[in-house]
Amino acid sequence: MKHVRCFTPSLFLSLVHVCLVQANYAPYFFDNGARSTNGNMALFSLSEDTPVGTHVYTLNGTDPEGDPVTYGLAYEAGSRRYFSVDKNLGNVTLIEELDREKEDEIEVIVSISDGLSTVSEKVRILVMDANDESPEFINTPYIVQVPENTPSGSSIFKIKAVDKDTGSGGSITYFLQNIHANKFTIDRHSGVLRIKTGVTLDYEKSRTHFVVVVVKDGGGKLRGDNKVFSATTTVTVNVEDVQDTPPMFIGTPYYGYVYEDTLAGSEVLTVVALDGDRGKPNSIHYCIVNGSEGSFEIGNTTGAISVIKSPNQLKKEVYELKVQASEVSQEGDVSVYAFAVVTIRVVDLNNHPPTFYGENGPQNRFELTMYEHPPEGEILRGLKITVNDSDQGANAKFNLRLVGPGGIFRVVPQTVLNEAQVTIIVENSAAIDYEKFKVLTFKLLAIEVNTPEKFSSTADVVIHLLDTNDNVPKFSSDYYIARIPENSPGGSNVVAVTATDPDSGLWGEVKYTIYGTGADLFLIHPSTGIIYTQPWAVLDAEVNSKYNFYVKAEDTDGKYSLAEVFITVLDVNDHSPEFNENIQEKTMIIGSPVKIEAIDQDAEEPNNIVDYSIMQADPANVFDIDQSTGEIKLKSYIRSLDIIHNITKNKDCIWSLVVQAKDRGSPSFSTTAVLKIDITEETLHKGPMAAFLMQTKDNPMKALGVLAGVMGIMVLITIMISTAMFWRNKRSNKITPVRRIIKKRQTSQPRAVRMEWLKFKRPSNAAEKFVVEDNSKSLHNENSNNNIHVAPMPPTAPVPPPPPALAPRGDAPGWQVPTVSGSLTPKFINKQLKKRGHGSAHNALVSELKLKFEKRNTAIGEPHI
């Protein structure tokens, strides 16, 4: 114990310090293995395509005392810095792009420190490969020289390409573009280029081939995607010529000509042959193998063939020489050869043109007379023509043809060698027409075919035609239209027809005749064709204005043609207007017109249009007349008999008018007549029934309706009175005689009432009260100046009593009034016209009303035609 106590304080402090120093341990890294992403980066590897800025590793370690540690990275001098580290967190970031092909290992010094102690380690980071390199051809360009006789399948070249990548990305495969059209193949692994099996090279066909080679790598990952890179290059294969082709003649086939004036030793033609091997051609040697027969020779080196005999010594017309062309090498050896045939023709000079001959020697004009229209295919036997060319061979070949109107004749033969008989044949019979051509003239032309001179000769062929009757007379028109006035005298010319026959002589003479139902009044001059009227003919447009018949033109052989003639008879104003028989006396009711009618028998307008006028009236200024219709009216201010009585002292109100009917022809004709007009106010002096009938005489249907209504009312009143009388008698048991009832009904008081009612309802103008549009008026003619005559149809009702003289007679023609010095008096006057009085006027009105009613029923049941 004492020993311990003797320690001094300084010694104690030293011992404490030693103990503290021994307790401070150094920091260290964790070693997490090869695939770890944190620790000391031992056995760490990184792909070369890792993007710059990527967090690639985390340095991780600890201090035994638990002190905080920091991390660091260091590189050897001269080395590129690829990484940076966060000293506190240990995060390692790539700051430089990696390239395995340039640097596949990176040495880095990693360190960890607790502030007192620092531990450093050298680590080696492996850079892993990515497929980022393309294959590359080496030792380009590729140019290969290949002899054309190299066997097929032979290897001619080896192509080399490299890829700096490793693994599949660095493997190489070779291909050829257009493999089917290519003469070569390539080994896909070694790159050896070969001639395709079964294919040979030919210098004469193709001297150079361009082969496109494609190389690809095996593919690999690059930045997460699978990439395959390729490259291309062109191999130029030059084919070298080899002596393997015989010579070839140029310009075959060969033809030469020896003319009769050619001199012995003259050159005929030259043959040319070339070595088929153009790359290294050999010289050519020529010789004649056979066919010369000692008459021709050839230059050994030039190929010029010459004749060695005069032409008159040549025994054959055609020589065929077999010429040989041989290749001679530089050593003088004959290797290969070829043959050609040379045809040499001995030709006579073309010094004779074709010549035409007749029966008596050379002739250049041939004539023939023949009828027109011979049969087609007929030979002109009257022509004796021969043609000849004295030359020989091709010089004696010539063509024949006719020059002139085409398509009429043809010549046979068309091609002649030396000599031939000329035949001319009819080809178009219709064109051989005497009326068109009296004479046909042709040129017969012979012209050489294959000679350069084209010698020719001509001969005139003249054909005189004779006429035949081959034409029919032809009218200048298919129809003729003529007009003639109706007052033309007999024998007047109407129209002239014309027909021509182009035939000559008697065959061209034409005779005219007419026939047909309309030809009775006409004649025709047989030679001039003038149509005229019969001497006794009287034309009347009112009877017949149209005539139609046929005219015939005939030649002496009976050939004829027809034309149609249309003749119109022109109307002449030769009729005066004629009044109807009801013109003598008219009864006019005030407010209603009367009408006069006159008919002009002329056929056409304006001759049959009639105008009406009042020539004289006493007193004057009482009547107006419608110029066109003939309606006569009182002046507008005359509305009652009182006014008329103020005008004249004639109390019976009968006026005499001189009326005129005048046509519009030129010159104009007119007719006058005396008209007596009886003016009355019938409704003012007669009973209500007469007034009613007068008011409704133009509308019988209305009258019938009113009468039916009145009868109905009367029947109703009778029933009511009978009923009243029955009940009265029933009460008193007494029967009243019928005559008493009838007597009561005939009292004047009811009648007066009815008359006053009718008078009250009647307007100031009684005729206007019952005027209703009558459609039947359009069915018959009110005015005769329109030249329309419509006969009234027979009535279906029982026959009415005979009408008075004032009513028109439907079954008899209008009464015609002759004219004497502009005034007229009827030939007879019905005595009834002189009887005047209320009874006759009443009967006339009733009869006229009945007649109109029956006409209306007839018009409704059966329309007018």
GROMACS .gro file of N, CA and C in nm, residues 795-857:
model
  189
  795PRO      N    1 -13.529   1.864 -13.512
  795PRO     CA    2 -13.565   1.864 -13.369
  795PRO      C    3 -13.611   1.726 -13.327
  796THR      N    4 -13.587   1.699 -13.199
  796THR     CA    5 -13.632   1.572 -13.142
  796THR      C    6 -13.774   1.580 -13.089
  797ALA      N    7 -13.825   1.702 -13.064
  797ALA     CA    8 -13.963   1.719 -13.016
  797ALA      C    9 -14.060   1.705 -13.132
  798PRO      N   10 -14.188   1.693 -13.105
  798PRO     CA   11 -14.286   1.687 -13.214
  798PRO      C   12 -14.276   1.810 -13.302
  799VAL      N   13 -14.316   1.794 -13.425
  799VAL     CA   14 -14.302   1.902 -13.524
  799VAL      C   15 -14.391   2.019 -13.481
  800PRO      N   16 -14.332   2.139 -13.469
  800PRO     CA   17 -14.413   2.255 -13.429
  800PRO      C   18 -14.498   2.304 -13.545
  801PRO      N   19 -14.595   2.391 -13.517
  801PRO     CA   20 -14.675   2.450 -13.627
  801PRO      C   21 -14.586   2.532 -13.718
  802PRO      N   22 -14.629   2.555 -13.842
  802PRO     CA   23 -14.546   2.629 -13.938
  802PRO      C   24 -14.511   2.766 -13.884
  803PRO      N   25 -14.382   2.805 -13.891
  803PRO     CA   26 -14.341   2.936 -13.839
  803PRO      C   27 -14.390   3.047 -13.930
  804PRO      N   28 -14.402   3.167 -13.879
  804PRO     CA   29 -14.440   3.282 -13.962
  804PRO      C   30 -14.328   3.317 -14.058
  805ALA      N   31 -14.358   3.412 -14.144
  805ALA     CA   32 -14.261   3.449 -14.248
  805ALA      C   33 -14.135   3.509 -14.190
  806LEU      N   34 -14.141   3.568 -14.065
  806LEU     CA   35 -14.023   3.631 -14.008
  806LEU      C   36 -13.923   3.529 -13.957
  807ALA      N   37 -13.964   3.406 -13.928
  807ALA     CA   38 -13.872   3.305 -13.874
  807ALA      C   39 -13.791   3.244 -13.987
  808PRO      N   40 -13.662   3.224 -13.967
  808PRO     CA   41 -13.579   3.162 -14.074
  808PRO      C   42 -13.616   3.017 -14.091
  809ARG      N   43 -13.607   2.974 -14.214
  809ARG     CA   44 -13.637   2.834 -14.248
  809ARG      C   45 -13.507   2.755 -14.247
  810GLY      N   46 -13.501   2.655 -14.155
  810GLY     CA   47 -13.378   2.579 -14.138
  810GLY      C   48 -13.353   2.480 -14.248
  811ASP      N   49 -13.456   2.439 -14.322
  811ASP     CA   50 -13.436   2.334 -14.421
  811ASP      C   51 -13.428   2.388 -14.562
  812ALA      N   52 -13.430   2.519 -14.581
  812ALA     CA   53 -13.424   2.577 -14.716
  812ALA      C   54 -13.310   2.675 -14.723
  813PRO      N   55 -13.246   2.688 -14.836
  813PRO     CA   56 -13.135   2.784 -14.850
  813PRO      C   57 -13.185   2.926 -14.839
  814GLY      N   58 -13.092   3.015 -14.805
  814GLY     CA   59 -13.127   3.157 -14.790
  814GLY      C   60 -13.182   3.215 -14.921
  815TRP      N   61 -13.275   3.303 -14.904
  815TRP     CA   62 -13.339   3.364 -15.022
  815TRP      C   63 -13.245   3.468 -15.079
  816GLN      N   64 -13.208   3.456 -15.207
  816GLN     CA   65 -13.115   3.547 -15.273
  816GLN      C   66 -13.190   3.662 -15.336
  817VAL      N   67 -13.141   3.784 -15.314
  817VAL     CA   68 -13.207   3.904 -15.365
  817VAL      C   69 -13.122   3.964 -15.475
  818PRO      N   70 -13.172   3.974 -15.596
  818PRO     CA   71 -13.093   4.035 -15.704
  818PRO      C   72 -13.083   4.186 -15.685
  819THR      N   73 -12.983   4.244 -15.752
  819THR     CA   74 -12.957   4.387 -15.741
  819THR      C   75 -12.988   4.456 -15.873
  820VAL      N   76 -13.058   4.569 -15.863
  820VAL     CA   77 -13.087   4.649 -15.983
  820VAL      C   78 -13.049   4.793 -15.951
  821SER      N   79 -12.938   4.839 -16.012
  821SER     CA   80 -12.894   4.978 -15.999
  821SER      C   81 -12.876   5.017 -15.853
  822GLY      N   82 -12.827   4.929 -15.773
  822GLY     CA   83 -12.796   4.962 -15.635
  822GLY      C   84 -12.913   4.954 -15.542
  823SER      N   85 -13.035   4.932 -15.586
  823SER     CA   86 -13.150   4.914 -15.498
  823SER      C   87 -13.216   4.783 -15.532
  824LEU      N   88 -13.298   4.733 -15.439
  824LEU     CA   89 -13.355   4.602 -15.463
  824LEU      C   90 -13.495   4.595 -15.408
  825THR      N   91 -13.579   4.516 -15.477
  825THR     CA   92 -13.714   4.485 -15.432
  825THR      C   93 -13.731   4.336 -15.437
  826PRO      N   94 -13.779   4.272 -15.332
  826PRO     CA   95 -13.791   4.126 -15.335
  826PRO      C   96 -13.882   4.082 -15.448
  827LYS      N   97 -13.849   3.963 -15.505
  827LYS     CA   98 -13.929   3.906 -15.613
  827LYS      C   99 -14.070   3.873 -15.568
  828PHE      N  100 -14.084   3.825 -15.443
  828PHE     CA  101 -14.218   3.796 -15.392
  828PHE      C  102 -14.221   3.834 -15.245
  829ILE      N  103 -14.336   3.870 -15.200
  829ILE     CA  104 -14.354   3.914 -15.062
  829ILE      C  105 -14.465   3.830 -15.002
  830ASN      N  106 -14.435   3.766 -14.893
  830ASN     CA  107 -14.536   3.687 -14.825
  830ASN      C  108 -14.646   3.780 -14.774
  831LYS      N  109 -14.767   3.739 -14.803
  831LYS     CA  110 -14.880   3.823 -14.763
  831LYS      C  111 -14.890   3.840 -14.613
  832GLN      N  112 -14.837   3.747 -14.542
  832GLN     CA  113 -14.847   3.757 -14.396
  832GLN      C  114 -14.769   3.877 -14.344
  833LEU      N  115 -14.667   3.923 -14.422
  833LEU     CA  116 -14.590   4.037 -14.376
  833LEU      C  117 -14.674   4.163 -14.371
  834LYS      N  118 -14.779   4.164 -14.455
  834LYS     CA  119 -14.863   4.284 -14.458
  834LYS      C  120 -14.962   4.287 -14.343
  835LYS      N  121 -14.987   4.172 -14.284
  835LYS     CA  122 -15.084   4.166 -14.175
  835LYS      C  123 -15.017   4.211 -14.048
  836ARG      N  124 -15.060   4.318 -13.998
  836ARG     CA  125 -15.001   4.372 -13.877
  836ARG      C  126 -15.103   4.367 -13.766
  837GLY      N  127 -15.060   4.357 -13.652
  837GLY     CA  128 -15.149   4.352 -13.536
  837GLY      C  129 -15.083   4.279 -13.423
  838HIS      N  130 -15.147   4.290 -13.306
  838HIS     CA  131 -15.089   4.228 -13.187
  838HIS      C  132 -15.094   4.078 -13.195
  839GLY      N  133 -15.195   4.022 -13.257
  839GLY     CA  134 -15.204   3.876 -13.266
  839GLY      C  135 -15.093   3.815 -13.348
  840SER      N  136 -15.065   3.872 -13.462
  840SER     CA  137 -14.958   3.816 -13.546
  840SER      C  138 -14.822   3.829 -13.479
  841ALA      N  139 -14.794   3.943 -13.417
  841ALA     CA  140 -14.664   3.959 -13.348
  841ALA      C  141 -14.651   3.861 -13.234
  842HIS      N  142 -14.761   3.838 -13.159
  842HIS     CA  143 -14.756   3.742 -13.048
  842HIS      C  144 -14.728   3.601 -13.099
  843ASN      N  145 -14.796   3.560 -13.205
  843ASN     CA  146 -14.773   3.425 -13.260
  843ASN      C  147 -14.629   3.411 -13.312
  844ALA      N  148 -14.579   3.517 -13.374
  844ALA     CA  149 -14.440   3.510 -13.425
  844ALA      C  150 -14.341   3.490 -13.312
  845LEU      N  151 -14.360   3.562 -13.202
  845LEU     CA  152 -14.268   3.549 -13.090
  845LEU      C  153 -14.276   3.411 -13.028
  846VAL      N  154 -14.397   3.360 -13.009
  846VAL     CA  155 -14.412   3.227 -12.949
  846VAL      C  156 -14.351   3.121 -13.040
  847SER      N  157 -14.374   3.130 -13.170
  847SER     CA  158 -14.317   3.030 -13.263
  847SER      C  159 -14.165   3.038 -13.263
  848GLU      N  160 -14.113   3.161 -13.263
  848GLU     CA  161 -13.967   3.174 -13.261
  848GLU      C  162 -13.909   3.118 -13.133
  849LEU      N  163 -13.976   3.141 -13.021
  849LEU     CA  164 -13.928   3.087 -12.894
  849LEU      C  165 -13.928   2.936 -12.895
  850LYS      N  166 -14.034   2.874 -12.946
  850LYS     CA  167 -14.041   2.728 -12.954
  850LYS      C  168 -13.931   2.673 -13.044
  851LEU      N  169 -13.911   2.740 -13.157
  851LEU     CA  170 -13.808   2.691 -13.251
  851LEU      C  171 -13.669   2.696 -13.188
  852LYS      N  172 -13.637   2.805 -13.121
  852LYS     CA  173 -13.507   2.816 -13.055
  852LYS      C  174 -13.493   2.713 -12.944
  853PHE      N  175 -13.602   2.688 -12.872
  853PHE     CA  176 -13.598   2.587 -12.766
  853PHE      C  177 -13.567   2.449 -12.824
  854GLU      N  178 -13.632   2.416 -12.936
  854GLU     CA  179 -13.605   2.286 -12.999
  854GLU      C  180 -13.463   2.279 -13.054
  855LYS      N  181 -13.414   2.389 -13.112
  855LYS     CA  182 -13.275   2.390 -13.161
  855LYS      C  183 -13.178   2.371 -13.047
  856ARG      N  184 -13.211   2.432 -12.934
  856ARG     CA  185 -13.119   2.416 -12.820
  856ARG      C  186 -13.116   2.273 -12.771
  857ASN      N  187 -13.233   2.206 -12.763
  857ASN     CA  188 -13.236   2.065 -12.722
  857ASN      C  189 -13.159   1.979 -12.821
   0.00000   0.00000   0.00000
